[in-house]
Coordinates of C-alpha atoms in Angstrom, one line a residue:
M1 CA -41.1 252.0 25.8
L2 CA -42.4 254.1 28.7
E3 CA -42.7 257.8 28.4
I4 CA -42.7 260.2 31.4
Y5 CA -44.3 263.6 31.4
A6 CA -44.2 266.1 34.3
G7 CA -45.9 269.4 35.0
A8 CA -43.7 272.4 35.5
N9 CA -43.3 272.2 39.3
A10 CA -43.1 268.5 39.2
L11 CA -40.3 268.6 36.7
K12 CA -38.4 271.2 38.7
T13 CA -38.8 269.2 41.9
I14 CA -37.5 266.0 40.3
Q15 CA -34.5 267.7 38.7
E16 CA -33.6 269.0 42.2
Q17 CA -34.3 265.9 44.2
G18 CA -34.2 263.0 41.9
F19 CA -37.0 260.6 41.1
N20 CA -38.1 258.8 44.3
Q21 CA -41.3 257.6 46.0
E22 CA -41.0 260.1 48.8
L23 CA -41.9 262.9 46.4
F24 CA -45.5 261.7 46.0
T25 CA -48.5 262.1 48.3
N26 CA -51.2 261.3 45.7
F27 CA -51.8 258.5 43.1
L28 CA -54.4 258.9 40.3
G29 CA -56.2 256.1 38.4
A30 CA -58.4 257.1 35.5
S31 CA -61.6 255.7 34.0
G32 CA -61.4 253.6 30.9
G33 CA -62.4 250.0 31.6
P34 CA -60.0 247.5 30.1
K35 CA -57.7 250.3 28.8
W36 CA -56.2 249.9 32.2
F37 CA -54.8 246.5 31.2
T38 CA -52.0 248.5 29.5
L39 CA -50.8 249.5 32.9
F40 CA -51.0 246.1 34.6
G41 CA -47.2 245.3 34.8
L42 CA -46.4 248.9 35.8
D43 CA -49.0 248.8 38.6
K44 CA -47.5 245.6 40.0
F45 CA -44.0 247.1 40.0
L46 CA -45.2 250.3 41.7
F47 CA -46.8 248.5 44.6
S48 CA -44.3 245.7 45.0
D49 CA -41.2 247.7 44.5
F50 CA -41.4 251.5 44.1
F51 CA -43.8 252.0 47.0
N52 CA -42.5 249.1 49.0
E53 CA -42.0 249.8 52.7
R54 CA -43.7 253.2 52.4
T55 CA -44.2 254.9 55.8
E56 CA -46.0 258.1 54.8
E57 CA -49.6 258.1 53.6
L58 CA -50.4 257.9 49.9
N59 CA -53.8 258.9 48.7
L60 CA -55.1 256.6 46.0
I61 CA -57.8 258.4 44.0
G62 CA -59.7 256.8 41.2
S63 CA -62.8 256.9 39.1
S64 CA -64.3 253.7 37.6
A65 CA -61.5 251.4 36.7
G66 CA -59.1 253.6 38.6
A67 CA -61.3 253.2 41.7
F68 CA -61.1 249.4 41.3
R69 CA -57.3 249.6 41.1
A70 CA -57.3 251.8 44.2
A71 CA -59.3 249.1 46.0
C72 CA -56.6 246.6 45.1
F73 CA -53.6 248.8 46.1
A74 CA -55.1 249.5 49.6
Q75 CA -55.3 245.8 50.5
K76 CA -52.6 243.9 52.4
S77 CA -51.5 242.0 49.4
P78 CA -51.9 244.5 46.5
I79 CA -50.3 242.4 43.9
E80 CA -52.5 239.5 44.5
A81 CA -55.6 241.8 44.5
I82 CA -54.6 243.5 41.2
E83 CA -54.0 240.1 39.6
R84 CA -57.4 238.9 40.8
L85 CA -59.0 242.0 39.2
A86 CA -57.1 241.7 35.9
H87 CA -57.7 238.0 35.4
K88 CA -61.3 238.0 36.5
Y89 CA -62.2 240.9 34.2
A90 CA -60.3 239.5 31.3
R91 CA -62.4 236.4 31.5
V92 CA -65.8 238.2 31.5
V93 CA -68.3 236.8 29.0
Y94 CA -71.7 238.4 28.4
S95 CA -74.7 237.1 26.6
A96 CA -75.4 238.2 23.0
K97 CA -77.4 241.2 24.1
P98 CA -76.5 241.8 27.8
T99 CA -78.9 244.0 29.8
P100 CA -77.6 246.6 32.3
Q101 CA -78.7 244.3 35.1
E102 CA -76.5 241.5 33.7
I103 CA -73.5 243.7 33.3
S104 CA -73.9 245.1 36.8
E105 CA -74.3 241.6 38.3
N106 CA -71.1 240.6 36.6
A107 CA -69.4 243.7 38.0
Q108 CA -70.5 242.8 41.4
E109 CA -69.0 239.3 41.0
I110 CA -65.7 241.0 40.1
I111 CA -65.9 243.3 43.2
N112 CA -66.6 240.3 45.5
Y113 CA -63.7 238.4 44.0
V114 CA -61.3 241.3 44.4
F115 CA -62.4 242.0 48.0
G116 CA -62.3 238.3 49.0
A117 CA -63.1 237.6 52.7
T118 CA -61.1 240.5 54.2
G119 CA -60.4 243.1 51.5
E120 CA -63.0 245.6 52.7
Q121 CA -61.6 245.7 56.2
E122 CA -58.0 245.9 54.9
I123 CA -58.9 249.0 52.9
L124 CA -60.6 250.7 55.8
N125 CA -57.8 249.9 58.2
N126 CA -54.9 250.8 55.9
S127 CA -53.3 253.9 57.4
I128 CA -50.7 254.3 54.6
F129 CA -52.4 253.6 51.3
K130 CA -55.8 255.4 51.5
A131 CA -58.4 254.6 48.9
H132 CA -60.8 257.2 47.4
F133 CA -63.5 256.3 45.0
I134 CA -65.0 259.2 42.8
V135 CA -68.7 258.9 42.0
A136 CA -71.1 261.1 40.1
K137 CA -74.5 261.7 41.8
C138 CA -77.1 262.3 39.0
S139 CA -80.2 264.4 38.9
G140 CA -83.1 264.9 36.5
L141 CA -83.3 262.6 33.5
T142 CA -79.8 261.2 34.0
A143 CA -81.0 259.6 37.2
S144 CA -83.6 257.6 35.4
E145 CA -83.2 253.9 34.6
S146 CA -85.3 254.3 31.5
K147 CA -82.9 254.2 28.6
Y148 CA -84.9 256.8 26.7
K149 CA -85.0 259.3 29.5
Q150 CA -81.4 258.6 30.5
G151 CA -80.3 259.0 26.9
A152 CA -82.1 262.3 26.6
G153 CA -80.4 263.4 29.8
L154 CA -77.0 262.4 28.6
L155 CA -77.6 264.3 25.3
A156 CA -78.4 267.4 27.4
S157 CA -75.2 266.8 29.4
M158 CA -73.1 266.7 26.2
L159 CA -74.5 270.0 25.0
L160 CA -74.2 271.7 28.4
N161 CA -70.6 270.5 28.7
K162 CA -69.8 271.7 25.2
L163 CA -70.8 275.2 26.2
Y164 CA -68.9 275.2 29.5
R165 CA -67.7 272.3 31.7
K166 CA -69.1 273.9 34.9
N167 CA -72.6 273.4 33.3
L168 CA -72.3 269.7 34.4
S169 CA -73.3 271.1 37.9
Y170 CA -76.9 271.3 36.6
Q171 CA -77.0 267.5 36.4
Y172 CA -74.2 266.1 38.5
Q173 CA -72.4 266.4 41.8
R174 CA -69.0 264.8 42.6
Y175 CA -68.9 262.5 45.6
I176 CA -65.6 261.3 46.9
F177 CA -65.9 258.3 49.1
K178 CA -62.7 258.5 51.1
H179 CA -60.7 256.6 53.7
P180 CA -62.1 257.6 57.1
T181 CA -58.9 259.4 58.2
S182 CA -58.1 261.1 54.9
Q183 CA -57.8 264.8 54.7
L184 CA -57.9 264.9 50.9
A185 CA -59.2 268.0 49.3
I186 CA -59.4 269.0 45.7
N187 CA -59.3 272.4 43.9
D188 CA -61.8 272.2 41.0
P189 CA -61.3 275.2 38.6
Y190 CA -64.8 274.6 37.4
N191 CA -66.4 274.5 40.9
I192 CA -68.5 271.4 40.3
P193 CA -69.9 270.6 43.8
S194 CA -67.8 268.1 45.6
H195 CA -68.8 266.1 48.7
Y196 CA -66.5 264.0 50.9
I197 CA -68.0 260.8 52.4
D198 CA -66.2 258.4 54.7
L199 CA -65.9 254.9 53.5
Q200 CA -67.5 252.4 55.9
E201 CA -68.4 248.7 55.9
K202 CA -71.9 249.7 55.0
N203 CA -71.1 251.6 51.9
I204 CA -67.7 250.6 50.5
N205 CA -69.1 247.9 48.2
D206 CA -71.8 250.2 46.8
A207 CA -69.4 253.1 46.4
L208 CA -67.0 251.1 44.4
M209 CA -69.9 249.6 42.3
A210 CA -71.3 253.1 41.6
S211 CA -67.9 254.5 40.6
G212 CA -67.8 252.0 37.7
S213 CA -71.5 252.1 36.7
I214 CA -71.3 253.3 33.2
P215 CA -74.4 255.2 32.0
M216 CA -76.7 253.3 29.6
V217 CA -74.5 250.2 30.0
M218 CA -75.1 249.4 33.7
S219 CA -77.7 250.0 36.4
G220 CA -77.1 252.9 38.7
V221 CA -76.7 252.5 42.4
K222 CA -79.4 254.1 44.6
N223 CA -79.1 255.7 48.0
I224 CA -75.6 254.8 49.1
K225 CA -75.4 254.7 52.9
G226 CA -73.8 257.7 54.5
A227 CA -74.5 259.9 51.5
A228 CA -77.5 261.8 50.2
N229 CA -80.3 259.8 48.7
G230 CA -80.3 259.6 45.0
M231 CA -78.8 257.9 41.9
Y232 CA -75.1 257.4 41.7
R233 CA -73.2 256.5 38.5
D234 CA -69.7 256.2 37.0
G235 CA -67.3 258.8 38.4
G236 CA -65.8 259.2 35.0
I237 CA -68.8 261.2 33.9
I238 CA -67.2 264.2 35.7
D239 CA -63.7 262.9 36.2
Y240 CA -62.8 260.7 33.2
H241 CA -59.1 261.7 33.2
F242 CA -59.3 264.5 35.8
D243 CA -58.9 268.3 35.6
F244 CA -58.3 269.4 39.2
S245 CA -55.5 269.8 41.6
F246 CA -55.0 268.9 45.3
A247 CA -55.4 271.3 48.2
Q248 CA -54.7 269.3 51.4
K249 CA -51.9 270.4 53.7
N250 CA -48.4 269.0 53.0
Q251 CA -49.3 267.6 49.7
K252 CA -46.4 267.0 47.3
L253 CA -46.5 265.5 43.8
T254 CA -49.1 263.2 42.2
L255 CA -48.1 260.0 40.3
Y256 CA -50.4 259.2 37.5
P257 CA -49.9 256.1 35.4
H258 CA -52.1 256.6 32.4
F259 CA -52.7 255.1 28.9
N260 CA -52.8 258.5 27.1
P261 CA -50.4 261.5 27.2
K262 CA -53.3 263.8 26.5
P263 CA -55.8 263.4 29.3
R264 CA -59.4 264.6 28.9
A265 CA -61.3 266.1 31.8
G266 CA -64.7 264.3 31.7
W267 CA -66.6 261.6 29.9
F268 CA -68.2 264.2 27.5
D269 CA -64.7 265.5 26.5
K270 CA -63.5 262.2 25.1
N271 CA -64.1 263.2 21.5
G272 CA -64.0 267.0 21.9
N273 CA -61.3 269.7 21.6
R274 CA -61.2 270.7 25.3
T275 CA -57.9 270.1 26.9
V276 CA -57.1 269.9 30.6
L277 CA -55.7 273.0 32.3
N278 CA -52.0 273.3 32.8
S279 CA -52.5 274.4 36.4
S280 CA -54.2 271.0 37.1
Y281 CA -51.1 269.2 36.1
D282 CA -48.4 271.4 37.6
N283 CA -47.6 268.8 40.3
V284 CA -48.4 265.7 38.2
V285 CA -46.1 263.1 36.8
L286 CA -47.6 260.9 34.1
L287 CA -46.2 257.4 33.2
V288 CA -47.5 256.6 29.7
P289 CA -46.9 253.6 27.3
S290 CA -45.2 254.9 24.2
E291 CA -46.9 254.8 20.8
E292 CA -44.2 252.4 19.7
F293 CA -45.2 250.0 22.6
I294 CA -48.9 250.2 21.7
N295 CA -48.2 249.7 18.0
K296 CA -46.5 246.3 18.8
L297 CA -49.5 245.0 20.8
P298 CA -52.0 242.7 19.0
Y299 CA -54.2 244.8 16.6
G300 CA -51.9 247.8 17.3
K301 CA -54.0 249.2 20.0
I302 CA -54.8 249.0 23.7
P303 CA -57.8 247.0 24.9
D304 CA -61.2 248.8 25.2
R305 CA -64.9 247.9 25.7
T306 CA -65.5 247.7 21.9
D307 CA -63.5 244.4 22.0
F308 CA -66.6 242.7 23.6
N309 CA -68.5 243.2 20.4
A310 CA -65.6 243.1 17.9
L311 CA -64.0 239.9 19.0
D312 CA -65.3 236.5 20.0
A313 CA -64.7 235.5 23.6
D314 CA -61.7 233.2 23.0
T315 CA -60.0 235.7 20.6
R316 CA -60.5 238.6 23.1
L317 CA -59.2 236.6 26.0
K318 CA -56.0 235.6 24.1
Y319 CA -55.6 239.3 23.1
W320 CA -56.1 240.7 26.6
L321 CA -53.9 238.1 28.3
T322 CA -51.1 238.9 25.7
V323 CA -51.4 242.6 26.6
L324 CA -51.2 241.8 30.3
Q325 CA -48.0 239.9 29.7
E326 CA -46.5 242.5 27.5
T327 CA -46.9 245.2 30.1
E328 CA -44.1 243.7 32.1
R329 CA -41.9 245.4 29.7
L330 CA -43.2 248.8 30.9
A331 CA -42.2 247.8 34.4
D332 CA -38.7 246.9 33.2
S333 CA -38.4 250.2 31.4
F334 CA -39.5 252.2 34.5
N335 CA -37.1 250.1 36.7
E336 CA -34.2 251.0 34.4
F337 CA -35.2 254.7 34.5
L338 CA -35.1 254.7 38.3
A339 CA -31.9 252.8 38.6
N340 CA -30.0 255.1 36.3
Q341 CA -32.0 258.3 37.2
Q342 CA -32.4 259.1 33.5
L343 CA -34.0 262.5 34.3
D344 CA -33.3 263.9 30.8
N345 CA -35.9 261.4 29.5
I346 CA -38.7 263.3 31.3
Q347 CA -40.7 265.4 29.0
K348 CA -42.6 268.6 30.0
F349 CA -46.3 268.0 30.1
L350 CA -48.3 270.0 27.6
P351 CA -52.1 269.6 27.5

């Protein structure tokens, strides 16, 4: 039902100390749009039960959909927030040929609904669950809102990335919009420039919007306050499923609920052969829906953005709501694992 993978050091640590929430100082959330629905029940269990009454800080780091999830988990009522996100997104309906502006306006409605009246302040004031939104600052043609220029820039990105991941530095810089008191630091083996910007009232909305602004599909976000002027887009361009480790003092393990046991580093690696580095996942624990679980979902797959075109709105809504309900079984599976400390079920992570 639920598969658990652990990097070498993470596996050793768990075998010595058992599986408990005190082992973790970081929590990752990947890009992937509605693919995240597959983790809905697990997310609710983690932040209503597993991390309940936590007293030490937990860094919540996400790009795109993962950033939206982090924005939910850092609110006073994380379960209500994540339910607002899931049910609002599941009911999205676009026109026959939506423009980037239409899709962006819809995304802004989702953000407003997730934040509600007090969500932004709750995130900024949360001293335990500290949100971090990863965003890609674009340069050259990738910063253009012209589809032709942006498309040419993305083609160049694909070719540059195929040669060497570090080549993304020619067109992108990583911006991590972080909780004001966070000491988070990452080790990027490819040395893509990283900048850390404090989240504030004046930029939290734009930072979250930018983290999910898919190239060619949505409008970019210009000149986020507190950061360098320029065009900002989806954090998944650089960090789709992540290929870095954490370097801050006193950091322990990283918990990473994910919909795929084979994470890919960046957006341009989705269909390629490049695997993430073992060293990036040495301290990571992945919680992954099994292939058996996925095969039993409607259509035998997890939701994705192609469903907007492949299915009519009513059919898609029924499908997505069924998936959200079925994911409660993943929470039950993880709860059983914790209760019985079935450590032999943990598999060693192999990229």
